[in-house]
Amino acid sequence: MSATPRPTSVKGIPDAERTLVMGVVNVTPDSFSDGGRWFTPSAAVAHGLELIGQGADLLDVGGESTRPGARRVPVQDELDRVLPVVDGLVARGAVVSVDTTRAVVAREAVARGARLVNDVSGGLADDAMYGVVAETGVAYVAMHWRGHADVMDDLDDYDDVVADVRRELASRVAGLRSAGVRDEQIVLDPGLGFAKAGASNWPLLARLPELVGDGFPVLVGASRKRFLGHLLAGPGGEPAPPLARDGATAAVSALAAAAGAWCVRVHEVAGSADAVRVAAAWRAVPDPGDEDELAVDEDARTGGSTR
């Protein structure tokens, strides 16, 4: 197998010889797979530390659900949910990302030690976001997005989903550059499940090397999403519930890592931590080249016995 380059470096995030694993810390009552389980700051911090123990390289702290149909929460509620958890995890040495579409939340979290802003809107939800990213110098994930959670299912309309996503992400990059953001700060995310029905997600995964080939680190967030639930549907057609999708998530993590993804974002860390290590070992095997072809038995070459 041909060796592929190891994942690209990102400003402020420790390098690794493999794809990174981002553990999800939802400080929300209504997230689609684990809403309310770690809603208090102490529970969220404890859960984040548990994920680090399972192999997470960084933790993504979010205070607003982006599940399909979710409504926005007041900005003060988001701040009250997120900031104590960022404080607690940073104090314990964790590398923290803040999952927000709001510039004010991003600014406050970065001031408290967050090293990455994970913006599912790619800056489209808040005109001030790019300025905060430029001013602070923080690493920034620009995800492909077409609208908020309450309308995104109506926006799944593509000619070629991979070409369209690449083009729209290129527009986000142009906006970031115009605002003074440096390339070393930028990570791209194809936005699996966001304005994409089940069938629209698979080409983005199968053709992930095309996104990686655009030159920016790529984050893949497939964890427990609906398209995996539909893939794993039972005989009656009922989608597998979110907690039953972790094995499929780990499989996507392995394949994404083998394709050169910089990071995978997951709820259940242990399986994906193993998966990216398998992918790193797989990727590290050099291509022997034509000069190292196995010798061919002379009898086999001539097609018969010498007797």
mmCIF file of C-alpha atoms in Angstrom:
data_model
loop_
_atom_site.group_PDB
_atom_site.id
_atom_site.type_symbol
_atom_site.label_atom_id
_atom_site.label_comp_id
_atom_site.label_asym_id
_atom_site.label_seq_id
_atom_site.Cartn_x
_atom_site.Cartn_y
_atom_site.Cartn_z
ATOM 1 C CA MET A 1 0.000 0.000 0.000
ATOM 2 C CA SER A 2 1.229 3.504 -0.735
ATOM 3 C CA ALA A 3 2.185 5.533 2.303
ATOM 4 C CA THR A 4 0.222 8.781 2.689
ATOM 5 C CA PRO A 5 1.391 11.872 4.558
ATOM 6 C CA ARG A 6 0.668 12.055 8.236
ATOM 7 C CA PRO A 7 -2.035 14.525 9.280
ATOM 8 C CA THR A 8 -1.248 18.214 8.848
ATOM 9 C CA SER A 9 -0.204 20.380 11.782
ATOM 10 C CA VAL A 10 -2.648 22.917 13.217
ATOM 11 C CA LYS A 11 -1.664 26.028 15.160
ATOM 12 C CA GLY A 12 -1.797 25.490 18.919
ATOM 13 C CA ILE A 13 -2.707 21.785 18.756
ATOM 14 C CA PRO A 14 -0.032 19.196 19.638
ATOM 15 C CA ASP A 15 1.175 17.184 16.660
ATOM 16 C CA ALA A 16 0.789 13.430 16.518
ATOM 17 C CA GLU A 17 2.000 10.696 14.181
ATOM 18 C CA ARG A 18 -1.615 9.703 13.613
ATOM 19 C CA THR A 19 -5.077 11.147 13.234
ATOM 20 C CA LEU A 20 -6.228 12.891 16.419
ATOM 21 C CA VAL A 21 -9.329 11.895 18.379
ATOM 22 C CA MET A 22 -11.632 14.653 19.623
ATOM 23 C CA GLY A 23 -13.956 13.625 22.443
ATOM 24 C CA VAL A 24 -17.402 15.241 22.605
ATOM 25 C CA VAL A 25 -18.466 16.928 25.847
ATOM 26 C CA ASN A 26 -22.081 18.035 25.435
ATOM 27 C CA VAL A 27 -23.224 20.425 28.166
ATOM 28 C CA THR A 28 -26.795 20.413 26.892
ATOM 29 C CA PRO A 29 -30.138 18.916 27.913
ATOM 30 C CA ASP A 30 -31.162 18.057 24.350
ATOM 31 C CA SER A 31 -28.253 16.744 22.264
ATOM 32 C CA PHE A 32 -29.371 13.891 20.047
ATOM 33 C CA SER A 33 -27.366 11.059 21.645
ATOM 34 C CA ASP A 34 -26.439 12.041 25.191
ATOM 35 C CA GLY A 35 -28.319 15.219 26.094
ATOM 36 C CA GLY A 36 -28.477 15.848 29.821
ATOM 37 C CA ARG A 37 -26.064 13.119 30.893
ATOM 38 C CA TRP A 38 -23.308 15.601 31.754
ATOM 39 C CA PHE A 39 -25.254 18.816 32.087
ATOM 40 C CA THR A 40 -23.654 20.141 35.293
ATOM 41 C CA PRO A 41 -20.121 21.549 35.107
ATOM 42 C CA SER A 42 -18.725 18.975 37.523
ATOM 43 C CA ALA A 43 -20.249 16.079 35.587
ATOM 44 C CA ALA A 44 -19.038 17.497 32.261
ATOM 45 C CA VAL A 45 -15.479 17.972 33.540
ATOM 46 C CA ALA A 46 -15.435 14.457 34.977
ATOM 47 C CA HIS A 47 -16.683 13.058 31.684
ATOM 48 C CA GLY A 48 -14.047 14.973 29.744
ATOM 49 C CA LEU A 49 -11.287 13.594 31.946
ATOM 50 C CA GLU A 50 -12.712 10.108 31.442
ATOM 51 C CA LEU A 51 -12.540 10.593 27.672
ATOM 52 C CA ILE A 52 -8.897 11.664 27.943
ATOM 53 C CA GLY A 53 -8.235 8.485 29.897
ATOM 54 C CA GLN A 54 -9.773 6.529 27.016
ATOM 55 C CA GLY A 55 -7.457 8.149 24.467
ATOM 56 C CA ALA A 56 -8.943 11.520 23.488
ATOM 57 C CA ASP A 57 -6.340 14.052 22.345
ATOM 58 C CA LEU A 58 -8.640 17.047 22.718
ATOM 59 C CA LEU A 59 -12.130 17.752 24.025
ATOM 60 C CA ASP A 60 -14.918 19.626 22.232
ATOM 61 C CA VAL A 61 -17.158 21.449 24.716
ATOM 62 C CA GLY A 62 -20.544 22.578 23.427
ATOM 63 C CA GLY A 63 -23.514 24.274 25.075
ATOM 64 C CA GLU A 64 -26.035 24.351 22.228
ATOM 65 C CA SER A 65 -27.481 21.319 20.480
ATOM 66 C CA THR A 66 -27.246 21.199 16.689
ATOM 67 C CA ARG A 67 -29.418 18.085 16.313
ATOM 68 C CA PRO A 68 -31.977 18.256 13.493
ATOM 69 C CA GLY A 69 -34.849 20.520 14.498
ATOM 70 C CA ALA A 70 -33.103 22.016 17.522
ATOM 71 C CA ARG A 71 -33.905 25.613 18.459
ATOM 72 C CA ARG A 72 -31.324 28.211 19.439
ATOM 73 C CA VAL A 73 -30.595 28.894 23.098
ATOM 74 C CA PRO A 74 -30.014 32.356 24.586
ATOM 75 C CA VAL A 75 -26.394 33.401 24.403
ATOM 76 C CA GLN A 76 -26.115 33.797 28.188
ATOM 77 C CA ASP A 77 -27.319 30.208 28.662
ATOM 78 C CA GLU A 78 -24.626 29.002 26.295
ATOM 79 C CA LEU A 79 -21.954 30.985 28.133
ATOM 80 C CA ASP A 80 -23.150 29.698 31.512
ATOM 81 C CA ARG A 81 -23.017 26.121 30.291
ATOM 82 C CA VAL A 82 -19.682 26.218 28.494
ATOM 83 C CA LEU A 83 -17.309 28.504 30.375
ATOM 84 C CA PRO A 84 -17.148 26.649 33.731
ATOM 85 C CA VAL A 85 -16.387 23.428 31.856
ATOM 86 C CA VAL A 86 -13.663 25.074 29.782
ATOM 87 C CA ASP A 87 -12.179 26.464 33.011
ATOM 88 C CA GLY A 88 -12.256 23.073 34.726
ATOM 89 C CA LEU A 89 -10.744 21.125 31.854
ATOM 90 C CA VAL A 90 -8.029 23.667 31.034
ATOM 91 C CA ALA A 91 -7.047 23.727 34.720
ATOM 92 C CA ARG A 92 -6.487 19.972 34.479
ATOM 93 C CA GLY A 93 -4.279 20.240 31.417
ATOM 94 C CA ALA A 94 -6.765 19.253 28.725
ATOM 95 C CA VAL A 95 -6.550 20.579 25.177
ATOM 96 C CA VAL A 96 -9.989 22.168 24.771
ATOM 97 C CA SER A 97 -12.065 23.091 21.743
ATOM 98 C CA VAL A 98 -15.248 25.128 22.040
ATOM 99 C CA ASP A 99 -18.158 24.061 19.848
ATOM 100 C CA THR A 100 -20.023 27.291 19.079
ATOM 101 C CA THR A 101 -21.351 29.419 16.238
ATOM 102 C CA ARG A 102 -21.244 32.627 18.314
ATOM 103 C CA ALA A 103 -18.296 34.998 18.299
ATOM 104 C CA VAL A 104 -18.855 36.149 21.884
ATOM 105 C CA VAL A 105 -18.774 32.552 23.168
ATOM 106 C CA ALA A 106 -15.678 31.834 21.111
ATOM 107 C CA ARG A 107 -13.890 34.915 22.426
ATOM 108 C CA GLU A 108 -14.672 34.125 26.064
ATOM 109 C CA ALA A 109 -13.693 30.474 25.745
ATOM 110 C CA VAL A 110 -10.391 31.335 24.045
ATOM 111 C CA ALA A 111 -9.661 33.872 26.790
ATOM 112 C CA ARG A 112 -10.059 31.012 29.274
ATOM 113 C CA GLY A 113 -7.685 28.713 27.432
ATOM 114 C CA ALA A 114 -9.585 27.019 24.600
ATOM 115 C CA ARG A 115 -7.202 26.340 21.727
ATOM 116 C CA LEU A 116 -9.672 25.673 18.938
ATOM 117 C CA VAL A 117 -13.069 27.046 17.895
ATOM 118 C CA ASN A 118 -15.279 24.427 16.242
ATOM 119 C CA ASP A 119 -17.926 26.393 14.325
ATOM 120 C CA VAL A 120 -20.516 24.217 12.582
ATOM 121 C CA SER A 121 -21.699 27.238 10.612
ATOM 122 C CA GLY A 122 -18.273 28.004 9.154
ATOM 123 C CA GLY A 123 -18.777 31.632 10.165
ATOM 124 C CA LEU A 124 -22.118 32.077 8.402
ATOM 125 C CA ALA A 125 -24.138 32.295 11.629
ATOM 126 C CA ASP A 126 -22.200 35.237 13.082
ATOM 127 C CA ASP A 127 -20.494 37.920 11.010
ATOM 128 C CA ALA A 128 -18.139 38.708 13.899
ATOM 129 C CA MET A 129 -16.653 35.209 14.100
ATOM 130 C CA TYR A 130 -13.853 35.640 11.557
ATOM 131 C CA GLY A 131 -12.685 38.801 13.293
ATOM 132 C CA VAL A 132 -12.414 36.982 16.620
ATOM 133 C CA VAL A 133 -10.445 34.170 14.979
ATOM 134 C CA ALA A 134 -8.074 36.641 13.326
ATOM 135 C CA GLU A 135 -7.636 38.710 16.472
ATOM 136 C CA THR A 136 -7.006 35.803 18.836
ATOM 137 C CA GLY A 137 -4.992 33.643 16.417
ATOM 138 C CA VAL A 138 -6.908 30.573 17.575
ATOM 139 C CA ALA A 139 -7.259 27.454 15.434
ATOM 140 C CA TYR A 140 -10.647 27.328 13.725
ATOM 141 C CA VAL A 141 -12.798 24.565 12.237
ATOM 142 C CA ALA A 142 -14.952 25.820 9.367
ATOM 143 C CA MET A 143 -17.653 23.233 8.758
ATOM 144 C CA HIS A 144 -19.788 23.014 5.636
ATOM 145 C CA TRP A 145 -23.197 24.421 6.604
ATOM 146 C CA ARG A 146 -26.230 25.827 4.855
ATOM 147 C CA GLY A 147 -28.585 26.735 7.680
ATOM 148 C CA HIS A 148 -29.530 26.254 11.317
ATOM 149 C CA ALA A 149 -30.729 22.933 12.693
ATOM 150 C CA ASP A 150 -34.422 23.782 12.370
ATOM 151 C CA VAL A 151 -34.171 24.208 8.572
ATOM 152 C CA MET A 152 -31.109 22.241 7.489
ATOM 153 C CA ASP A 153 -33.018 19.148 6.362
ATOM 154 C CA ASP A 154 -34.686 21.295 3.684
ATOM 155 C CA LEU A 155 -31.333 22.351 2.236
ATOM 156 C CA ASP A 156 -30.068 18.986 0.971
ATOM 157 C CA ASP A 157 -29.837 19.900 -2.732
ATOM 158 C CA TYR A 158 -26.587 19.151 -4.580
ATOM 159 C CA ASP A 159 -25.481 18.552 -8.141
ATOM 160 C CA ASP A 160 -22.321 16.743 -7.014
ATOM 161 C CA VAL A 161 -22.175 16.803 -3.222
ATOM 162 C CA VAL A 162 -18.371 16.536 -3.065
ATOM 163 C CA ALA A 163 -17.746 19.249 -5.658
ATOM 164 C CA ASP A 164 -20.399 21.482 -4.105
ATOM 165 C CA VAL A 165 -19.042 21.059 -0.574
ATOM 166 C CA ARG A 166 -15.484 21.729 -1.722
ATOM 167 C CA ARG A 167 -16.570 24.864 -3.543
ATOM 168 C CA GLU A 168 -18.552 26.194 -0.583
ATOM 169 C CA LEU A 169 -15.714 25.447 1.837
ATOM 170 C CA ALA A 170 -13.325 27.265 -0.513
ATOM 171 C CA SER A 171 -15.580 30.292 -0.142
ATOM 172 C CA ARG A 172 -15.273 30.025 3.640
ATOM 173 C CA VAL A 173 -11.482 29.899 3.317
ATOM 174 C CA ALA A 174 -11.521 33.012 1.126
ATOM 175 C CA GLY A 175 -13.574 34.847 3.739
ATOM 176 C CA LEU A 176 -11.240 33.798 6.525
ATOM 177 C CA ARG A 177 -8.187 34.925 4.592
ATOM 178 C CA SER A 178 -9.805 38.265 3.824
ATOM 179 C CA ALA A 179 -10.405 38.748 7.546
ATOM 180 C CA GLY A 180 -6.724 38.169 8.307
ATOM 181 C CA VAL A 181 -6.883 34.538 9.402
ATOM 182 C CA ARG A 182 -3.750 32.556 8.525
ATOM 183 C CA ASP A 183 -3.883 29.214 6.761
ATOM 184 C CA GLU A 184 -2.192 27.486 9.698
ATOM 185 C CA GLN A 185 -5.287 28.283 11.800
ATOM 186 C CA ILE A 186 -7.804 26.715 9.416
ATOM 187 C CA VAL A 187 -9.333 23.230 9.598
ATOM 188 C CA LEU A 188 -12.137 22.148 7.255
ATOM 189 C CA ASP A 189 -15.058 19.820 8.012
ATOM 190 C CA PRO A 190 -17.386 18.435 5.300
ATOM 191 C CA GLY A 191 -20.344 18.665 7.692
ATOM 192 C CA LEU A 192 -21.675 15.119 7.650
ATOM 193 C CA GLY A 193 -25.380 15.123 8.473
ATOM 194 C CA PHE A 194 -25.772 18.893 8.134
ATOM 195 C CA ALA A 195 -28.042 19.649 5.160
ATOM 196 C CA LYS A 196 -27.219 16.136 3.981
ATOM 197 C CA ALA A 197 -29.543 13.160 3.927
ATOM 198 C CA GLY A 198 -28.138 9.656 4.326
ATOM 199 C CA ALA A 199 -27.195 9.212 0.689
ATOM 200 C CA SER A 200 -25.335 12.533 0.538
ATOM 201 C CA ASN A 201 -22.870 11.568 3.271
ATOM 202 C CA TRP A 202 -21.293 8.511 1.711
ATOM 203 C CA PRO A 203 -19.677 10.239 -1.281
ATOM 204 C CA LEU A 204 -18.028 12.714 1.094
ATOM 205 C CA LEU A 205 -16.467 9.832 2.997
ATOM 206 C CA ALA A 206 -15.587 7.737 -0.044
ATOM 207 C CA ARG A 207 -13.944 10.742 -1.723
ATOM 208 C CA LEU A 208 -12.359 12.163 1.425
ATOM 209 C CA PRO A 209 -8.886 12.208 -0.191
ATOM 210 C CA GLU A 210 -10.213 14.948 -2.498
ATOM 211 C CA LEU A 211 -10.994 17.147 0.504
ATOM 212 C CA VAL A 212 -7.655 16.285 2.116
ATOM 213 C CA GLY A 213 -5.981 17.100 -1.189
ATOM 214 C CA ASP A 214 -7.248 20.679 -1.013
ATOM 215 C CA GLY A 215 -4.394 21.289 1.425
ATOM 216 C CA PHE A 216 -6.115 21.974 4.747
ATOM 217 C CA PRO A 217 -6.431 19.644 7.729
ATOM 218 C CA VAL A 218 -9.799 17.866 7.669
ATOM 219 C CA LEU A 219 -11.974 17.010 10.657
ATOM 220 C CA VAL A 220 -14.558 14.236 10.252
ATOM 221 C CA GLY A 221 -17.587 14.139 12.538
ATOM 222 C CA ALA A 222 -19.620 11.012 11.759
ATOM 223 C CA SER A 223 -20.211 9.933 15.339
ATOM 224 C CA ARG A 224 -23.643 8.388 15.974
ATOM 225 C CA LYS A 225 -25.242 10.343 13.140
ATOM 226 C CA ARG A 226 -28.512 9.494 11.439
ATOM 227 C CA PHE A 227 -26.995 8.118 8.258
ATOM 228 C CA LEU A 228 -25.240 5.446 10.352
ATOM 229 C CA GLY A 229 -28.509 4.659 12.105
ATOM 230 C CA HIS A 230 -30.200 4.116 8.741
ATOM 231 C CA LEU A 231 -27.321 1.960 7.532
ATOM 232 C CA LEU A 232 -27.713 -0.268 10.603
ATOM 233 C CA ALA A 233 -31.516 -0.405 10.491
ATOM 234 C CA GLY A 234 -33.164 -3.591 11.695
ATOM 235 C CA PRO A 235 -35.389 -5.923 9.644
ATOM 236 C CA GLY A 236 -38.368 -3.630 10.181
ATOM 237 C CA GLY A 237 -36.499 -0.619 8.860
ATOM 238 C CA GLU A 238 -36.227 1.127 12.224
ATOM 239 C CA PRO A 239 -32.898 3.028 12.430
ATOM 240 C CA ALA A 240 -30.422 1.806 15.014
ATOM 241 C CA PRO A 241 -30.492 4.104 18.065
ATOM 242 C CA PRO A 242 -27.541 6.473 18.646
ATOM 243 C CA LEU A 243 -25.803 4.335 21.271
ATOM 244 C CA ALA A 244 -25.876 1.358 18.884
ATOM 245 C CA ARG A 245 -23.875 3.269 16.246
ATOM 246 C CA ASP A 246 -20.488 3.328 17.989
ATOM 247 C CA GLY A 247 -19.079 0.316 16.135
ATOM 248 C CA ALA A 248 -19.944 1.910 12.798
ATOM 249 C CA THR A 249 -18.470 5.189 14.040
ATOM 250 C CA ALA A 250 -15.175 3.456 14.825
ATOM 251 C CA ALA A 251 -15.169 1.924 11.330
ATOM 252 C CA VAL A 252 -15.589 5.386 9.808
ATOM 253 C CA SER A 253 -12.793 6.662 12.072
ATOM 254 C CA ALA A 254 -10.417 3.994 10.754
ATOM 255 C CA LEU A 255 -11.289 4.697 7.125
ATOM 256 C CA ALA A 256 -11.124 8.480 7.576
ATOM 257 C CA ALA A 257 -7.752 8.195 9.270
ATOM 258 C CA ALA A 258 -6.453 5.950 6.482
ATOM 259 C CA ALA A 259 -7.596 8.614 4.007
ATOM 260 C CA GLY A 260 -5.556 11.295 5.801
ATOM 261 C CA ALA A 261 -8.081 13.016 8.092
ATOM 262 C CA TRP A 262 -6.459 15.271 10.678
ATOM 263 C CA CYS A 263 -9.000 14.483 13.398
ATOM 264 C CA VAL A 264 -12.158 12.482 14.090
ATOM 265 C CA ARG A 265 -14.812 13.825 16.458
ATOM 266 C CA VAL A 266 -16.533 11.087 18.471
ATOM 267 C CA HIS A 267 -18.737 10.478 21.490
ATOM 268 C CA GLU A 268 -17.258 7.072 22.397
ATOM 269 C CA VAL A 269 -13.499 7.464 22.370
ATOM 270 C CA ALA A 270 -11.968 4.061 23.061
ATOM 271 C CA GLY A 271 -13.049 2.385 19.820
ATOM 272 C CA SER A 272 -11.956 5.279 17.627
ATOM 273 C CA ALA A 273 -8.658 5.647 19.500
ATOM 274 C CA ASP A 274 -7.893 2.032 18.584
ATOM 275 C CA ALA A 275 -9.154 2.597 15.033
ATOM 276 C CA VAL A 276 -6.858 5.531 14.267
ATOM 277 C CA ARG A 277 -3.864 3.602 15.571
ATOM 278 C CA VAL A 278 -4.703 0.728 13.249
ATOM 279 C CA ALA A 279 -4.975 3.199 10.382
ATOM 280 C CA ALA A 280 -1.608 4.754 11.264
ATOM 281 C CA ALA A 281 0.090 1.356 11.179
ATOM 282 C CA TRP A 282 -1.655 0.555 7.888
ATOM 283 C CA ARG A 283 -0.610 3.864 6.355
ATOM 284 C CA ALA A 284 2.991 3.512 7.491
ATOM 285 C CA VAL A 285 3.698 0.445 5.349
ATOM 286 C CA PRO A 286 5.862 1.618 2.428
ATOM 287 C CA ASP A 287 5.061 0.849 -1.178
ATOM 288 C CA PRO A 288 7.679 -1.719 -2.225
ATOM 289 C CA GLY A 289 7.723 -0.479 -5.808
ATOM 290 C CA ASP A 290 8.253 -2.451 -8.979
ATOM 291 C CA GLU A 291 11.863 -3.307 -8.139
ATOM 292 C CA ASP A 292 10.760 -5.298 -5.117
ATOM 293 C CA GLU A 293 8.264 -7.555 -6.853
ATOM 294 C CA LEU A 294 8.270 -11.109 -5.599
ATOM 295 C CA ALA A 295 10.377 -13.459 -7.676
ATOM 296 C CA VAL A 296 8.361 -15.645 -10.008
ATOM 297 C CA ASP A 297 9.119 -19.361 -10.071
ATOM 298 C CA GLU A 298 10.752 -20.198 -13.383
ATOM 299 C CA ASP A 299 8.573 -23.258 -13.886
ATOM 300 C CA ALA A 300 5.497 -21.104 -13.383
ATOM 301 C CA ARG A 301 6.889 -18.572 -15.844
ATOM 302 C CA THR A 302 7.493 -21.174 -18.571
ATOM 303 C CA GLY A 303 4.244 -22.954 -17.824
ATOM 304 C CA GLY A 304 5.496 -26.465 -17.202
ATOM 305 C CA SER A 305 7.956 -28.976 -15.795
ATOM 306 C CA THR A 306 11.581 -29.330 -16.867
ATOM 307 C CA ARG A 307 11.364 -33.123 -16.817
#
